[in-house]
PDB file of C-alpha atoms in Angstrom:
ATOM      1  CA  MET K 217     -14.117  -3.944  12.506  1.00 60.00           C
ATOM      2  CA  SER K 218     -14.720  -5.511   8.681  1.00 90.00           C
ATOM      3  CA  THR K 219     -13.180  -8.363   7.586  1.00 93.00           C
ATOM      4  CA  CYS K 220     -11.611  -7.950   4.062  1.00 93.00           C
ATOM      5  CA  ALA K 221     -13.747 -11.381   1.829  1.00 92.00           C
ATOM      6  CA  GLU K 222     -10.421 -12.460  -0.244  1.00 91.00           C
ATOM      7  CA  CYS K 223      -8.213 -12.639   1.805  1.00 93.00           C
ATOM      8  CA  GLY K 224      -9.543 -12.616   5.946  1.00 93.00           C
ATOM      9  CA  PHE K 225      -7.865  -9.529   6.700  1.00 96.00           C
ATOM     10  CA  VAL K 226      -9.314  -8.150   9.197  1.00 95.00           C
ATOM     11  CA  TYR K 227      -9.543  -4.386  10.696  1.00 95.00           C
ATOM     12  CA  ASP K 228      -8.638  -4.568  13.810  1.00 96.00           C
ATOM     13  CA  LEU K 229      -8.005  -0.644  15.023  1.00 96.00           C
ATOM     14  CA  THR K 230      -6.240  -1.549  18.666  1.00 96.00           C
ATOM     15  CA  ARG K 231      -3.281  -2.852  15.710  1.00 96.00           C
ATOM     16  CA  ALA K 232      -2.830   0.430  14.115  1.00 97.00           C
ATOM     17  CA  THR K 233       0.304   1.253  15.764  1.00 97.00           C
ATOM     18  CA  GLU K 234       1.938  -2.602  14.923  1.00 97.00           C
ATOM     19  CA  VAL K 235       2.037  -1.397  11.246  1.00 98.00           C
ATOM     20  CA  ALA K 236       5.543   0.004  10.797  1.00 98.00           C
ATOM     21  CA  PRO K 237       7.879  -3.058  11.282  1.00 98.00           C
ATOM     22  CA  LEU K 238       5.180  -4.923   9.483  1.00 98.00           C
ATOM     23  CA  ALA K 239       5.389  -2.435   6.577  1.00 98.00           C
ATOM     24  CA  LYS K 240       9.177  -2.777   6.281  1.00 98.00           C
ATOM     25  CA  GLU K 241       8.486  -6.477   7.223  1.00 98.00           C
ATOM     26  CA  HIS K 242       6.156  -7.138   3.685  1.00 98.00           C
ATOM     27  CA  ALA K 243       8.439  -4.753   1.911  1.00 98.00           C
ATOM     28  CA  VAL K 244      11.453  -7.154   1.585  1.00 98.00           C
ATOM     29  CA  GLU K 245       9.264 -10.025   0.827  1.00 97.00           C
ATOM     30  CA  TYR K 246       8.352  -7.890  -1.830  1.00 98.00           C
ATOM     31  CA  ALA K 247      11.391  -6.827  -3.218  1.00 97.00           C
ATOM     32  CA  ASP K 248      12.262 -10.520  -2.463  1.00 96.00           C
ATOM     33  CA  LEU K 249       9.816 -11.911  -5.430  1.00 96.00           C
ATOM     34  CA  LEU K 250      10.876  -8.745  -7.514  1.00 96.00           C
ATOM     35  CA  LEU K 251      14.437 -10.921  -8.083  1.00 94.00           C
ATOM     36  CA  THR K 252      13.436 -14.160  -8.994  1.00 89.00           C
ATOM     37  CA  ASP K 253      13.878 -14.586 -12.576  1.00 81.00           C
ATOM     38  CA  SER K 254       9.658 -16.150 -13.515  1.00 89.00           C
ATOM     39  CA  PRO K 255       8.933 -14.531 -17.093  1.00 92.00           C
ATOM     40  CA  LYS K 256       5.620 -14.220 -14.831  1.00 95.00           C
ATOM     41  CA  LEU K 257       6.639 -10.684 -13.321  1.00 96.00           C
ATOM     42  CA  ARG K 258       5.731  -8.852 -15.997  1.00 96.00           C
ATOM     43  CA  GLN K 259       3.015 -11.076 -17.744  1.00 96.00           C
ATOM     44  CA  ARG K 260      -0.587 -10.116 -16.625  1.00 96.00           C
ATOM     45  CA  PRO K 261      -2.743 -13.487 -16.427  1.00 95.00           C
ATOM     46  CA  ALA K 262      -5.861 -11.313 -18.290  1.00 96.00           C
ATOM     47  CA  PRO K 263      -5.868  -7.789 -19.549  1.00 95.00           C
ATOM     48  CA  ASP K 264      -7.278  -6.877 -16.034  1.00 95.00           C
ATOM     49  CA  THR K 265      -5.639  -7.926 -14.043  1.00 97.00           C
ATOM     50  CA  TRP K 266      -2.351  -6.501 -12.615  1.00 98.00           C
ATOM     51  CA  SER K 267       0.962  -8.130 -13.477  1.00 97.00           C
ATOM     52  CA  PRO K 268       3.131  -9.307  -9.602  1.00 98.00           C
ATOM     53  CA  LEU K 269       5.181  -6.580 -11.168  1.00 98.00           C
ATOM     54  CA  GLU K 270       2.923  -3.879 -11.818  1.00 98.00           C
ATOM     55  CA  TYR K 271       1.205  -4.809  -8.631  1.00 98.00           C
ATOM     56  CA  ALA K 272       5.098  -3.843  -7.038  1.00 98.00           C
ATOM     57  CA  CYS K 273       5.307  -0.611  -8.167  1.00 98.00           C
ATOM     58  CA  HIS K 274       1.537  -0.026  -7.871  1.00 98.00           C
ATOM     59  CA  MET K 275       2.055  -1.069  -3.744  1.00 98.00           C
ATOM     60  CA  ARG K 276       5.386   1.628  -3.615  1.00 98.00           C
ATOM     61  CA  ASP K 277       3.305   4.133  -5.134  1.00 98.00           C
ATOM     62  CA  VAL K 278       0.495   3.732  -2.315  1.00 98.00           C
ATOM     63  CA  LEU K 279       2.997   3.551   0.864  1.00 98.00           C
ATOM     64  CA  LEU K 280       4.435   7.093  -1.079  1.00 98.00           C
ATOM     65  CA  MET K 281       1.008   8.400  -0.858  1.00 98.00           C
ATOM     66  CA  GLN K 282      -0.433   7.493   2.198  1.00 98.00           C
ATOM     67  CA  ARG K 283       2.769   8.968   4.173  1.00 98.00           C
ATOM     68  CA  GLU K 284       1.755  11.936   2.510  1.00 98.00           C
ATOM     69  CA  ARG K 285      -1.367  11.746   3.504  1.00 98.00           C
ATOM     70  CA  VAL K 286      -0.270  10.799   7.212  1.00 98.00           C
ATOM     71  CA  LEU K 287       1.794  13.790   7.276  1.00 98.00           C
ATOM     72  CA  ALA K 288      -1.340  15.922   5.605  1.00 98.00           C
ATOM     73  CA  ALA K 289      -3.347  14.819   8.502  1.00 98.00           C
ATOM     74  CA  ARG K 290      -0.791  15.937  11.194  1.00 97.00           C
ATOM     75  CA  ARG K 291      -1.016  19.638   9.546  1.00 97.00           C
ATOM     76  CA  SER K 292      -4.200  20.655   8.984  1.00 97.00           C
ATOM     77  CA  ASP K 293      -7.895  19.160  10.354  1.00 96.00           C
ATOM     78  CA  THR K 294      -9.745  16.580   8.410  1.00 97.00           C
ATOM     79  CA  PRO K 295      -8.020  17.164   5.308  1.00 97.00           C
ATOM     80  CA  GLU K 296      -9.708  15.955   2.080  1.00 96.00           C
ATOM     81  CA  THR K 297      -7.801  13.264   0.054  1.00 94.00           C
ATOM     82  CA  THR K 298      -7.226  13.723  -3.579  1.00 92.00           C
ATOM     83  CA  PRO K 299      -7.695  10.014  -5.418  1.00 93.00           C
ATOM     84  CA  MET K 300      -3.583   8.516  -6.706  1.00 93.00           C
ATOM     85  CA  GLY K 301      -5.129   7.869 -10.018  1.00 94.00           C
ATOM     86  CA  ARG K 302      -4.200   3.672  -9.357  1.00 94.00           C
ATOM     87  CA  ASP K 303      -5.287   2.888 -12.563  1.00 94.00           C
ATOM     88  CA  GLU K 304      -3.750   5.588 -14.693  1.00 97.00           C
ATOM     89  CA  ARG K 305      -0.721   5.511 -12.837  1.00 97.00           C
ATOM     90  CA  VAL K 306       0.236   2.248 -14.155  1.00 97.00           C
ATOM     91  CA  GLU K 307       0.257   3.535 -17.546  1.00 96.00           C
ATOM     92  CA  HIS K 308       1.720   7.342 -16.977  1.00 97.00           C
ATOM     93  CA  ASP K 309       4.572   6.222 -14.076  1.00 97.00           C
ATOM     94  CA  GLY K 310       4.901   2.758 -17.110  1.00 97.00           C
ATOM     95  CA  TYR K 311       4.978   0.701 -14.456  1.00 98.00           C
ATOM     96  CA  ALA K 312       5.245  -3.164 -16.806  1.00 96.00           C
ATOM     97  CA  ASP K 313       8.335  -1.792 -18.332  1.00 96.00           C
ATOM     98  CA  GLN K 314      10.244  -0.335 -15.034  1.00 97.00           C
ATOM     99  CA  LYS K 315      12.855  -2.921 -13.736  1.00 96.00           C
ATOM    100  CA  PRO K 316      11.878  -5.164 -10.638  1.00 97.00           C
ATOM    101  CA  SER K 317      15.177  -4.678  -9.191  1.00 96.00           C
ATOM    102  CA  ASP K 318      14.987  -1.081  -8.646  1.00 97.00           C
ATOM    103  CA  VAL K 319      10.449  -1.674  -7.738  1.00 98.00           C
ATOM    104  CA  GLY K 320      11.759  -3.504  -5.103  1.00 97.00           C
ATOM    105  CA  ARG K 321      14.890  -0.955  -3.611  1.00 98.00           C
ATOM    106  CA  GLN K 322      11.850   2.143  -4.064  1.00 98.00           C
ATOM    107  CA  LEU K 323       9.115   0.026  -2.311  1.00 98.00           C
ATOM    108  CA  ARG K 324      11.609  -1.397   1.102  1.00 98.00           C
ATOM    109  CA  ASP K 325      12.549   2.722   0.850  1.00 98.00           C
ATOM    110  CA  ALA K 326       8.579   3.355   0.358  1.00 98.00           C
ATOM    111  CA  ALA K 327       7.999   1.717   3.764  1.00 98.00           C
ATOM    112  CA  LEU K 328      10.494   3.115   6.143  1.00 98.00           C
ATOM    113  CA  LEU K 329       9.642   6.172   4.955  1.00 98.00           C
ATOM    114  CA  PHE K 330       6.026   5.583   5.675  1.00 98.00           C
ATOM    115  CA  ALA K 331       7.014   3.476   8.767  1.00 98.00           C
ATOM    116  CA  ASN K 332       9.220   6.265   9.407  1.00 98.00           C
ATOM    117  CA  VAL K 333       5.373   8.438   9.997  1.00 98.00           C
ATOM    118  CA  LEU K 334       4.383   5.902  11.674  1.00 98.00           C
ATOM    119  CA  ASP K 335       6.681   5.588  14.371  1.00 98.00           C
ATOM    120  CA  ARG K 336       6.100   9.692  15.223  1.00 98.00           C
ATOM    121  CA  LEU K 337       2.374   9.094  16.088  1.00 98.00           C
ATOM    122  CA  ASP K 338       1.883   9.836  19.279  1.00 97.00           C
ATOM    123  CA  ALA K 339      -1.878   8.328  20.916  1.00 96.00           C
ATOM    124  CA  SER K 340      -3.247  11.866  19.732  1.00 96.00           C
ATOM    125  CA  ASP K 341      -2.209  11.626  16.571  1.00 98.00           C
ATOM    126  CA  TRP K 342      -3.470   8.259  15.962  1.00 98.00           C
ATOM    127  CA  GLU K 343      -7.495   9.574  16.435  1.00 97.00           C
ATOM    128  CA  ARG K 344      -6.643  12.096  13.302  1.00 98.00           C
ATOM    129  CA  THR K 345      -8.790  12.055  10.798  1.00 98.00           C
ATOM    130  CA  LEU K 346      -8.665  13.011   7.011  1.00 98.00           C
ATOM    131  CA  ILE K 347     -11.370  11.914   4.310  1.00 98.00           C
ATOM    132  CA  PHE K 348      -9.947   8.849   2.318  1.00 94.00           C
ATOM    133  CA  SER K 349     -12.057   9.138  -1.337  1.00 88.00           C
ATOM    134  CA  TYR K 350     -11.757   5.735  -2.075  1.00 81.00           C
ATOM    135  CA  PRO K 351     -14.144   4.257  -2.139  1.00 81.00           C
ATOM    136  CA  GLU K 352     -16.843   7.002  -1.109  1.00 89.00           C
ATOM    137  CA  PRO K 353     -15.484   9.879   0.512  1.00 93.00           C
ATOM    138  CA  GLU K 354     -15.178   9.271   4.140  1.00 95.00           C
ATOM    139  CA  LYS K 355     -13.994  10.583   7.899  1.00 97.00           C
ATOM    140  CA  ARG K 356     -11.323   8.321   8.781  1.00 97.00           C
ATOM    141  CA  SER K 357      -8.508   7.896  11.153  1.00 97.00           C
ATOM    142  CA  LEU K 358      -4.957   7.409  10.983  1.00 98.00           C
ATOM    143  CA  ARG K 359      -5.793   4.190  12.544  1.00 98.00           C
ATOM    144  CA  TRP K 360      -7.396   3.176   9.854  1.00 97.00           C
ATOM    145  CA  LEU K 361      -5.433   4.446   7.159  1.00 98.00           C
ATOM    146  CA  ALA K 362      -2.568   2.457   8.838  1.00 98.00           C
ATOM    147  CA  LEU K 363      -4.254  -0.372   8.482  1.00 97.00           C
ATOM    148  CA  HIS K 364      -6.594  -0.324   5.353  1.00 97.00           C
ATOM    149  CA  THR K 365      -1.925  -0.100   4.200  1.00 98.00           C
ATOM    150  CA  LEU K 366      -1.120  -3.103   6.283  1.00 98.00           C
ATOM    151  CA  HIS K 367      -3.768  -4.548   4.353  1.00 97.00           C
ATOM    152  CA  GLU K 368      -2.642  -3.354   1.005  1.00 97.00           C
ATOM    153  CA  LEU K 369       0.628  -4.698   1.605  1.00 98.00           C
ATOM    154  CA  ARG K 370      -1.224  -8.015   2.084  1.00 97.00           C
ATOM    155  CA  HIS K 371      -4.089  -8.309   0.317  1.00 97.00           C
ATOM    156  CA  HIS K 372      -1.554  -7.447  -3.094  1.00 97.00           C
ATOM    157  CA  LEU K 373       1.143  -9.701  -1.878  1.00 97.00           C
ATOM    158  CA  LEU K 374      -1.422 -12.515  -2.069  1.00 96.00           C
ATOM    159  CA  ASP K 375      -2.109 -11.707  -5.256  1.00 96.00           C
ATOM    160  CA  MET K 376       1.275 -11.434  -6.881  1.00 96.00           C
ATOM    161  CA  HIS K 377       1.858 -14.865  -4.443  1.00 95.00           C
ATOM    162  CA  ARG K 378      -1.558 -16.397  -6.581  1.00 95.00           C
ATOM    163  CA  GLN K 379      -0.080 -14.985 -10.548  1.00 96.00           C
ATOM    164  CA  LEU K 380       4.090 -16.578  -9.814  1.00 94.00           C
ATOM    165  CA  ASP K 381       3.506 -19.666  -7.916  1.00 89.00           C
ATOM    166  CA  THR K 382       1.437 -20.987 -10.406  1.00 72.00           C
TER     167      THR K 382
END
């Protein structure tokens, strides 16, 4: 079991089956934050730190990517994942220029899609594996993938709160 030193998230693989409803709950919280009128939504606190809107766009795309990775692991044995290009997407997809309410809706939809594929996993599916490419290629179970996604949701929600609550 590992723990994130910054946010305290614990990777307890026995809790993977709890991720689907939590992902949907967190997506609602993101969407609510995106409805604020704060000018901080689009402001980066530092050049190398994303704005709250950019974090939300990132999480929308993470949920969609993770959904595809779960589906790939169900189709074939230990597929190798492709990096999502997290930093390049910020510019290539124009994260800072997107409409916050649209991103909130899209994030909720992405969470529903991700949760749906998790809800359809049976006991043996949770043990299926893939090669996850970040930070270094490593064989991971779908249990780990689900928890890692939950960690991302919680961690970046904390990032957004830090910026919006100051």
